[in-house]
Amino acid sequence: MTTHLSAPPALELVVLDMAGTTVLDDGVVEQAFQRAAERTGVADRMPWDDALAHVRATMGQSKIEVFTHLAGGDRAAAEQATAAFEGAYAEIVAEQGVTEIPGAADAIQSLKDAGLTVVLTTGFAPVTRDALIDGLGWNDLVDLALSPVDAGRGRPAPDLVLTALLRTQTSSVASIAVAGDTVSDVESGRRAGAGFVAGVLTGAHDSSALELAGADVVLPDVTRLRSALAERGLLPLVPTA
């Protein structure tokens, strides 16, 4: 009996995380968390270092879920803290501005030039997500941006990736590449069945954590993603420019 090994399908869709992957975080999430904690007392039930450690470990996840844990399951307190976090994050962005990971916009454009659809995903609420995109001037750059409220559950659940597939009419999960800086990003891609999942080292988690979560490759930053896809023959076309 002859076994025919088919080549992996060419990719159609790339799902990229925002803060820490395409958008420079530079401690803004932790600053916003501290302001929210001070304003709402949501983390008062545990030592501050433990609360901060939890925030770092759950980078990339839906903020309402993070605050629900910190609030000991009190959903109302978590919702209040999440609103305070989103407000604090917006304040910090207004104070400090927003900056892309160096080369991120060009990297996104190069993926689009290669025939791919690019979707941004985040654990932030839409108001914060849209403020970041507006601040970067990316409204015409990305094809779609999704928050947990758009999908059902936040990361590490597969919902954001699968919603991106549905919204863009991508033909199969094997035709999706996912890239992010957190364990939750990688786990979300793996659970969705994405054909390729990459970790990047510009954000929350290190190479060993990303590899352990199931990343196919760990890259220094998102600017290396297109070449990593090209090396594996996953691009639908290779630009000649």
PDB file of C-alpha atoms in Angstrom:
ATOM      1  CA  MET A   1       0.000   0.000   0.000  1.00  0.00           C
ATOM      2  CA  THR A   2       1.360   3.374  -1.008  1.00  0.00           C
ATOM      3  CA  THR A   3       1.074   6.255   1.437  1.00  0.00           C
ATOM      4  CA  HIS A   4       0.734   9.690  -0.109  1.00  0.00           C
ATOM      5  CA  LEU A   5       2.009  12.486   2.102  1.00  0.00           C
ATOM      6  CA  SER A   6       0.354  15.757   1.167  1.00  0.00           C
ATOM      7  CA  ALA A   7       2.043  19.102   1.700  1.00  0.00           C
ATOM      8  CA  PRO A   8       0.608  21.327   4.422  1.00  0.00           C
ATOM      9  CA  PRO A   9      -2.020  23.739   3.091  1.00  0.00           C
ATOM     10  CA  ALA A  10      -0.917  27.256   2.296  1.00  0.00           C
ATOM     11  CA  LEU A  11      -1.981  29.715   4.951  1.00  0.00           C
ATOM     12  CA  GLU A  12      -4.835  32.160   4.457  1.00  0.00           C
ATOM     13  CA  LEU A  13      -5.111  33.890   7.843  1.00  0.00           C
ATOM     14  CA  VAL A  14      -2.665  35.196  10.430  1.00  0.00           C
ATOM     15  CA  VAL A  15      -3.997  35.953  13.923  1.00  0.00           C
ATOM     16  CA  LEU A  16      -1.711  38.280  15.885  1.00  0.00           C
ATOM     17  CA  ASP A  17      -1.901  39.325  19.524  1.00  0.00           C
ATOM     18  CA  MET A  18      -1.685  43.027  20.336  1.00  0.00           C
ATOM     19  CA  ALA A  19       0.097  44.097  23.573  1.00  0.00           C
ATOM     20  CA  GLY A  20       3.538  42.527  23.704  1.00  0.00           C
ATOM     21  CA  THR A  21       3.370  41.138  20.157  1.00  0.00           C
ATOM     22  CA  THR A  22       2.493  43.995  17.808  1.00  0.00           C
ATOM     23  CA  VAL A  23       1.981  46.817  20.336  1.00  0.00           C
ATOM     24  CA  LEU A  24       4.747  47.787  22.763  1.00  0.00           C
ATOM     25  CA  ASP A  25       3.618  47.120  26.320  1.00  0.00           C
ATOM     26  CA  ASP A  26       6.574  48.532  28.290  1.00  0.00           C
ATOM     27  CA  GLY A  27       4.855  47.822  31.603  1.00  0.00           C
ATOM     28  CA  VAL A  28       1.590  49.603  30.741  1.00  0.00           C
ATOM     29  CA  VAL A  29      -0.583  46.592  31.645  1.00  0.00           C
ATOM     30  CA  GLU A  30       1.030  46.349  35.080  1.00  0.00           C
ATOM     31  CA  GLN A  31       0.706  50.103  35.623  1.00  0.00           C
ATOM     32  CA  ALA A  32      -2.982  49.975  34.690  1.00  0.00           C
ATOM     33  CA  PHE A  33      -3.519  46.988  36.973  1.00  0.00           C
ATOM     34  CA  GLN A  34      -1.917  48.835  39.871  1.00  0.00           C
ATOM     35  CA  ARG A  35      -4.138  51.867  39.353  1.00  0.00           C
ATOM     36  CA  ALA A  36      -7.243  49.658  39.116  1.00  0.00           C
ATOM     37  CA  ALA A  37      -6.272  47.744  42.249  1.00  0.00           C
ATOM     38  CA  GLU A  38      -5.689  50.938  44.190  1.00  0.00           C
ATOM     39  CA  ARG A  39      -9.015  52.422  43.055  1.00  0.00           C
ATOM     40  CA  THR A  40     -11.171  49.334  43.680  1.00  0.00           C
ATOM     41  CA  GLY A  41      -9.311  47.233  46.271  1.00  0.00           C
ATOM     42  CA  VAL A  42      -9.834  44.178  44.065  1.00  0.00           C
ATOM     43  CA  ALA A  43      -6.508  42.617  45.044  1.00  0.00           C
ATOM     44  CA  ASP A  44      -6.716  43.339  48.780  1.00  0.00           C
ATOM     45  CA  ARG A  45      -7.488  39.729  49.718  1.00  0.00           C
ATOM     46  CA  MET A  46      -3.958  38.544  48.847  1.00  0.00           C
ATOM     47  CA  PRO A  47      -0.400  39.853  49.162  1.00  0.00           C
ATOM     48  CA  TRP A  48       0.418  42.409  46.484  1.00  0.00           C
ATOM     49  CA  ASP A  49       3.315  40.348  45.110  1.00  0.00           C
ATOM     50  CA  ASP A  50       0.995  37.351  44.650  1.00  0.00           C
ATOM     51  CA  ALA A  51      -1.578  39.467  42.855  1.00  0.00           C
ATOM     52  CA  LEU A  52       1.067  40.920  40.535  1.00  0.00           C
ATOM     53  CA  ALA A  53       2.470  37.448  39.877  1.00  0.00           C
ATOM     54  CA  HIS A  54      -0.997  36.281  38.843  1.00  0.00           C
ATOM     55  CA  VAL A  55      -1.382  39.232  36.481  1.00  0.00           C
ATOM     56  CA  ARG A  56       1.970  38.412  34.871  1.00  0.00           C
ATOM     57  CA  ALA A  57       1.184  34.699  34.580  1.00  0.00           C
ATOM     58  CA  THR A  58      -2.170  35.412  32.920  1.00  0.00           C
ATOM     59  CA  MET A  59      -1.002  38.033  30.439  1.00  0.00           C
ATOM     60  CA  GLY A  60      -3.039  37.701  27.274  1.00  0.00           C
ATOM     61  CA  GLN A  61      -6.154  36.372  28.974  1.00  0.00           C
ATOM     62  CA  SER A  62      -9.490  38.146  29.242  1.00  0.00           C
ATOM     63  CA  LYS A  63      -9.178  40.833  31.904  1.00  0.00           C
ATOM     64  CA  ILE A  64     -12.566  40.045  33.444  1.00  0.00           C
ATOM     65  CA  GLU A  65     -11.382  36.481  34.130  1.00  0.00           C
ATOM     66  CA  VAL A  66      -8.134  37.725  35.684  1.00  0.00           C
ATOM     67  CA  PHE A  67      -9.986  40.112  37.988  1.00  0.00           C
ATOM     68  CA  THR A  68     -12.592  37.479  38.877  1.00  0.00           C
ATOM     69  CA  HIS A  69      -9.780  35.327  40.261  1.00  0.00           C
ATOM     70  CA  LEU A  70      -8.267  38.245  42.160  1.00  0.00           C
ATOM     71  CA  ALA A  71     -11.686  39.098  43.577  1.00  0.00           C
ATOM     72  CA  GLY A  72     -12.181  35.579  44.876  1.00  0.00           C
ATOM     73  CA  GLY A  73     -14.962  34.854  42.414  1.00  0.00           C
ATOM     74  CA  ASP A  74     -16.911  38.066  43.072  1.00  0.00           C
ATOM     75  CA  ARG A  75     -18.075  38.863  39.538  1.00  0.00           C
ATOM     76  CA  ALA A  76     -19.494  42.279  40.392  1.00  0.00           C
ATOM     77  CA  ALA A  77     -16.193  43.353  41.974  1.00  0.00           C
ATOM     78  CA  ALA A  78     -14.346  41.938  38.964  1.00  0.00           C
ATOM     79  CA  GLU A  79     -16.498  43.923  36.552  1.00  0.00           C
ATOM     80  CA  GLN A  80     -15.839  47.107  38.540  1.00  0.00           C
ATOM     81  CA  ALA A  81     -12.100  46.401  38.549  1.00  0.00           C
ATOM     82  CA  THR A  82     -12.084  45.612  34.833  1.00  0.00           C
ATOM     83  CA  ALA A  83     -13.762  48.927  34.081  1.00  0.00           C
ATOM     84  CA  ALA A  84     -11.190  50.673  36.292  1.00  0.00           C
ATOM     85  CA  PHE A  85      -8.381  48.826  34.478  1.00  0.00           C
ATOM     86  CA  GLU A  86      -9.660  49.826  31.044  1.00  0.00           C
ATOM     87  CA  GLY A  87      -9.997  53.428  32.233  1.00  0.00           C
ATOM     88  CA  ALA A  88      -6.489  53.408  33.703  1.00  0.00           C
ATOM     89  CA  TYR A  89      -5.043  51.893  30.544  1.00  0.00           C
ATOM     90  CA  ALA A  90      -6.669  54.625  28.455  1.00  0.00           C
ATOM     91  CA  GLU A  91      -5.240  57.258  30.822  1.00  0.00           C
ATOM     92  CA  ILE A  92      -1.729  55.863  30.464  1.00  0.00           C
ATOM     93  CA  VAL A  93      -2.008  55.679  26.679  1.00  0.00           C
ATOM     94  CA  ALA A  94      -3.176  59.319  26.669  1.00  0.00           C
ATOM     95  CA  GLU A  95      -0.249  60.284  28.926  1.00  0.00           C
ATOM     96  CA  GLN A  96       2.472  58.272  27.215  1.00  0.00           C
ATOM     97  CA  GLY A  97       1.131  57.588  23.722  1.00  0.00           C
ATOM     98  CA  VAL A  98       1.114  54.189  22.060  1.00  0.00           C
ATOM     99  CA  THR A  99       4.014  52.626  20.166  1.00  0.00           C
ATOM    100  CA  GLU A 100       4.240  49.628  17.916  1.00  0.00           C
ATOM    101  CA  ILE A 101       6.731  46.852  18.439  1.00  0.00           C
ATOM    102  CA  PRO A 102       9.529  48.097  16.141  1.00  0.00           C
ATOM    103  CA  GLY A 103       8.745  46.990  12.603  1.00  0.00           C
ATOM    104  CA  ALA A 104       5.289  45.570  13.427  1.00  0.00           C
ATOM    105  CA  ALA A 105       3.340  47.644  10.893  1.00  0.00           C
ATOM    106  CA  ASP A 106       5.759  46.723   8.125  1.00  0.00           C
ATOM    107  CA  ALA A 107       5.557  43.078   9.217  1.00  0.00           C
ATOM    108  CA  ILE A 108       1.757  43.137   9.023  1.00  0.00           C
ATOM    109  CA  GLN A 109       1.882  44.768   5.600  1.00  0.00           C
ATOM    110  CA  SER A 110       4.377  42.166   4.366  1.00  0.00           C
ATOM    111  CA  LEU A 111       2.019  39.377   5.455  1.00  0.00           C
ATOM    112  CA  LYS A 112      -0.832  41.054   3.582  1.00  0.00           C
ATOM    113  CA  ASP A 113       1.396  41.521   0.534  1.00  0.00           C
ATOM    114  CA  ALA A 114       2.001  37.767   0.650  1.00  0.00           C
ATOM    115  CA  GLY A 115      -1.730  37.207   0.217  1.00  0.00           C
ATOM    116  CA  LEU A 116      -2.702  36.701   3.858  1.00  0.00           C
ATOM    117  CA  THR A 117      -5.550  38.166   5.889  1.00  0.00           C
ATOM    118  CA  VAL A 118      -4.365  39.655   9.203  1.00  0.00           C
ATOM    119  CA  VAL A 119      -6.551  39.784  12.324  1.00  0.00           C
ATOM    120  CA  LEU A 120      -5.529  41.296  15.667  1.00  0.00           C
ATOM    121  CA  THR A 121      -6.796  39.786  18.918  1.00  0.00           C
ATOM    122  CA  THR A 122      -6.555  40.988  22.498  1.00  0.00           C
ATOM    123  CA  GLY A 123      -7.764  40.444  26.029  1.00  0.00           C
ATOM    124  CA  PHE A 124      -8.741  44.135  26.209  1.00  0.00           C
ATOM    125  CA  ALA A 125     -12.268  45.464  25.851  1.00  0.00           C
ATOM    126  CA  PRO A 126     -13.175  46.918  22.435  1.00  0.00           C
ATOM    127  CA  VAL A 127     -12.869  50.514  23.676  1.00  0.00           C
ATOM    128  CA  THR A 128      -9.227  49.977  24.668  1.00  0.00           C
ATOM    129  CA  ARG A 129      -8.461  47.848  21.609  1.00  0.00           C
ATOM    130  CA  ASP A 130      -9.851  50.516  19.281  1.00  0.00           C
ATOM    131  CA  ALA A 131      -8.000  53.316  21.098  1.00  0.00           C
ATOM    132  CA  LEU A 132      -4.723  51.464  20.521  1.00  0.00           C
ATOM    133  CA  ILE A 133      -5.480  50.876  16.844  1.00  0.00           C
ATOM    134  CA  ASP A 134      -6.504  54.510  16.388  1.00  0.00           C
ATOM    135  CA  GLY A 135      -3.376  55.700  18.182  1.00  0.00           C
ATOM    136  CA  LEU A 136      -1.195  53.615  15.892  1.00  0.00           C
ATOM    137  CA  GLY A 137      -3.103  54.598  12.756  1.00  0.00           C
ATOM    138  CA  TRP A 138      -3.750  50.957  11.908  1.00  0.00           C
ATOM    139  CA  ASN A 139      -7.436  51.119  10.984  1.00  0.00           C
ATOM    140  CA  ASP A 140      -6.653  50.574   7.300  1.00  0.00           C
ATOM    141  CA  LEU A 141      -3.783  48.177   7.990  1.00  0.00           C
ATOM    142  CA  VAL A 142      -5.489  45.247   9.708  1.00  0.00           C
ATOM    143  CA  ASP A 143      -8.482  43.381   8.317  1.00  0.00           C
ATOM    144  CA  LEU A 144     -10.219  42.831  11.664  1.00  0.00           C
ATOM    145  CA  ALA A 145      -9.645  43.211  15.414  1.00  0.00           C
ATOM    146  CA  LEU A 146     -11.353  41.064  18.050  1.00  0.00           C
ATOM    147  CA  SER A 147     -11.849  41.184  21.821  1.00  0.00           C
ATOM    148  CA  PRO A 148     -13.225  38.415  24.063  1.00  0.00           C
ATOM    149  CA  VAL A 149     -16.685  40.001  23.980  1.00  0.00           C
ATOM    150  CA  ASP A 150     -16.722  39.424  20.208  1.00  0.00           C
ATOM    151  CA  ALA A 151     -15.927  35.738  20.512  1.00  0.00           C
ATOM    152  CA  GLY A 152     -17.405  34.307  23.710  1.00  0.00           C
ATOM    153  CA  ARG A 153     -14.386  33.403  25.790  1.00  0.00           C
ATOM    154  CA  GLY A 154     -10.959  34.975  25.968  1.00  0.00           C
ATOM    155  CA  ARG A 155      -7.656  33.127  25.701  1.00  0.00           C
ATOM    156  CA  PRO A 156      -6.509  30.433  26.339  1.00  0.00           C
ATOM    157  CA  ALA A 157      -9.839  29.225  24.919  1.00  0.00           C
ATOM    158  CA  PRO A 158      -9.824  28.878  21.110  1.00  0.00           C
ATOM    159  CA  ASP A 159     -12.765  31.243  20.591  1.00  0.00           C
ATOM    160  CA  LEU A 160     -10.870  34.316  19.334  1.00  0.00           C
ATOM    161  CA  VAL A 161      -8.972  32.302  16.719  1.00  0.00           C
ATOM    162  CA  LEU A 162     -12.094  30.447  15.586  1.00  0.00           C
ATOM    163  CA  THR A 163     -14.094  33.683  15.428  1.00  0.00           C
ATOM    164  CA  ALA A 164     -11.360  35.159  13.233  1.00  0.00           C
ATOM    165  CA  LEU A 165     -11.717  32.110  10.955  1.00  0.00           C
ATOM    166  CA  LEU A 166     -15.493  32.529  10.739  1.00  0.00           C
ATOM    167  CA  ARG A 167     -15.443  36.295  10.216  1.00  0.00           C
ATOM    168  CA  THR A 168     -12.840  36.071   7.440  1.00  0.00           C
ATOM    169  CA  GLN A 169     -14.308  32.934   5.848  1.00  0.00           C
ATOM    170  CA  THR A 170     -10.990  31.131   6.076  1.00  0.00           C
ATOM    171  CA  SER A 171     -11.356  27.626   4.638  1.00  0.00           C
ATOM    172  CA  SER A 172      -9.866  25.558   7.472  1.00  0.00           C
ATOM    173  CA  VAL A 173      -8.137  25.766  10.839  1.00  0.00           C
ATOM    174  CA  ALA A 174      -5.034  24.310   9.192  1.00  0.00           C
ATOM    175  CA  SER A 175      -4.852  27.493   7.098  1.00  0.00           C
ATOM    176  CA  ILE A 176      -4.384  29.704  10.182  1.00  0.00           C
ATOM    177  CA  ALA A 177      -1.138  30.916  11.734  1.00  0.00           C
ATOM    178  CA  VAL A 178      -1.203  32.355  15.254  1.00  0.00           C
ATOM    179  CA  ALA A 179       1.519  34.435  16.905  1.00  0.00           C
ATOM    180  CA  GLY A 180       1.733  35.908  20.392  1.00  0.00           C
ATOM    181  CA  ASP A 181       4.000  36.645  23.320  1.00  0.00           C
ATOM    182  CA  THR A 182       2.157  34.691  26.016  1.00  0.00           C
ATOM    183  CA  VAL A 183       1.463  31.099  26.957  1.00  0.00           C
ATOM    184  CA  SER A 184      -2.237  31.896  26.583  1.00  0.00           C
ATOM    185  CA  ASP A 185      -1.718  33.023  22.978  1.00  0.00           C
ATOM    186  CA  VAL A 186       0.051  29.771  22.129  1.00  0.00           C
ATOM    187  CA  GLU A 187      -2.471  27.602  23.956  1.00  0.00           C
ATOM    188  CA  SER A 188      -5.343  29.371  22.203  1.00  0.00           C
ATOM    189  CA  GLY A 189      -3.797  28.660  18.806  1.00  0.00           C
ATOM    190  CA  ARG A 190      -3.140  25.028  19.674  1.00  0.00           C
ATOM    191  CA  ARG A 191      -6.671  24.486  20.994  1.00  0.00           C
ATOM    192  CA  ALA A 192      -8.120  26.032  17.834  1.00  0.00           C
ATOM    193  CA  GLY A 193      -6.141  23.582  15.696  1.00  0.00           C
ATOM    194  CA  ALA A 194      -4.144  26.299  13.927  1.00  0.00           C
ATOM    195  CA  GLY A 195      -1.732  25.001  11.320  1.00  0.00           C
ATOM    196  CA  PHE A 196       1.166  27.054  12.689  1.00  0.00           C
ATOM    197  CA  VAL A 197       1.670  28.660  16.097  1.00  0.00           C
ATOM    198  CA  ALA A 198       4.577  30.972  16.920  1.00  0.00           C
ATOM    199  CA  GLY A 199       5.720  32.558  20.144  1.00  0.00           C
ATOM    200  CA  VAL A 200       7.542  35.894  20.177  1.00  0.00           C
ATOM    201  CA  LEU A 201       9.930  37.215  22.791  1.00  0.00           C
ATOM    202  CA  THR A 202       8.859  40.871  22.931  1.00  0.00           C
ATOM    203  CA  GLY A 203       6.359  40.485  25.748  1.00  0.00           C
ATOM    204  CA  ALA A 204       5.403  38.580  28.847  1.00  0.00           C
ATOM    205  CA  HIS A 205       6.791  35.054  28.596  1.00  0.00           C
ATOM    206  CA  ASP A 206      10.156  33.484  27.805  1.00  0.00           C
ATOM    207  CA  SER A 207      11.200  30.928  25.223  1.00  0.00           C
ATOM    208  CA  SER A 208      10.932  27.885  27.476  1.00  0.00           C
ATOM    209  CA  ALA A 209       7.383  28.772  28.572  1.00  0.00           C
ATOM    210  CA  LEU A 210       6.267  29.364  24.980  1.00  0.00           C
ATOM    211  CA  GLU A 211       7.838  26.116  23.780  1.00  0.00           C
ATOM    212  CA  LEU A 212       6.278  24.173  26.638  1.00  0.00           C
ATOM    213  CA  ALA A 213       2.883  25.633  25.699  1.00  0.00           C
ATOM    214  CA  GLY A 214       3.280  24.138  22.226  1.00  0.00           C
ATOM    215  CA  ALA A 215       4.764  26.823  19.975  1.00  0.00           C
ATOM    216  CA  ASP A 216       6.058  25.473  16.666  1.00  0.00           C
ATOM    217  CA  VAL A 217       8.777  28.116  16.768  1.00  0.00           C
ATOM    218  CA  VAL A 218       9.801  30.957  19.077  1.00  0.00           C
ATOM    219  CA  LEU A 219      10.877  34.111  17.265  1.00  0.00           C
ATOM    220  CA  PRO A 220      12.708  37.208  18.519  1.00  0.00           C
ATOM    221  CA  ASP A 221       9.806  39.383  17.332  1.00  0.00           C
ATOM    222  CA  VAL A 222       6.904  39.535  14.893  1.00  0.00           C
ATOM    223  CA  THR A 223       9.104  40.872  12.089  1.00  0.00           C
ATOM    224  CA  ARG A 224      10.541  37.358  11.698  1.00  0.00           C
ATOM    225  CA  LEU A 225       7.167  35.702  11.160  1.00  0.00           C
ATOM    226  CA  ARG A 226       6.899  36.039   7.376  1.00  0.00           C
ATOM    227  CA  SER A 227      10.322  34.537   6.803  1.00  0.00           C
ATOM    228  CA  ALA A 228       9.521  31.683   9.210  1.00  0.00           C
ATOM    229  CA  LEU A 229       6.373  30.945   7.194  1.00  0.00           C
ATOM    230  CA  ALA A 230       8.249  31.208   3.898  1.00  0.00           C
ATOM    231  CA  GLU A 231      10.933  28.778   5.085  1.00  0.00           C
ATOM    232  CA  ARG A 232       8.219  26.200   5.739  1.00  0.00           C
ATOM    233  CA  GLY A 233       6.495  26.741   2.395  1.00  0.00           C
ATOM    234  CA  LEU A 234       3.348  28.055   4.047  1.00  0.00           C
ATOM    235  CA  LEU A 235       2.868  31.322   2.172  1.00  0.00           C
ATOM    236  CA  PRO A 236       0.259  31.425  -0.596  1.00  0.00           C
ATOM    237  CA  LEU A 237       2.711  33.417  -2.701  1.00  0.00           C
ATOM    238  CA  VAL A 238       6.129  34.943  -2.223  1.00  0.00           C
ATOM    239  CA  PRO A 239       6.439  38.638  -3.120  1.00  0.00           C
ATOM    240  CA  THR A 240       9.120  39.421  -5.652  1.00  0.00           C
ATOM    241  CA  ALA A 241       9.779  42.872  -4.220  1.00  0.00           C
TER     242      ALA A 241
END
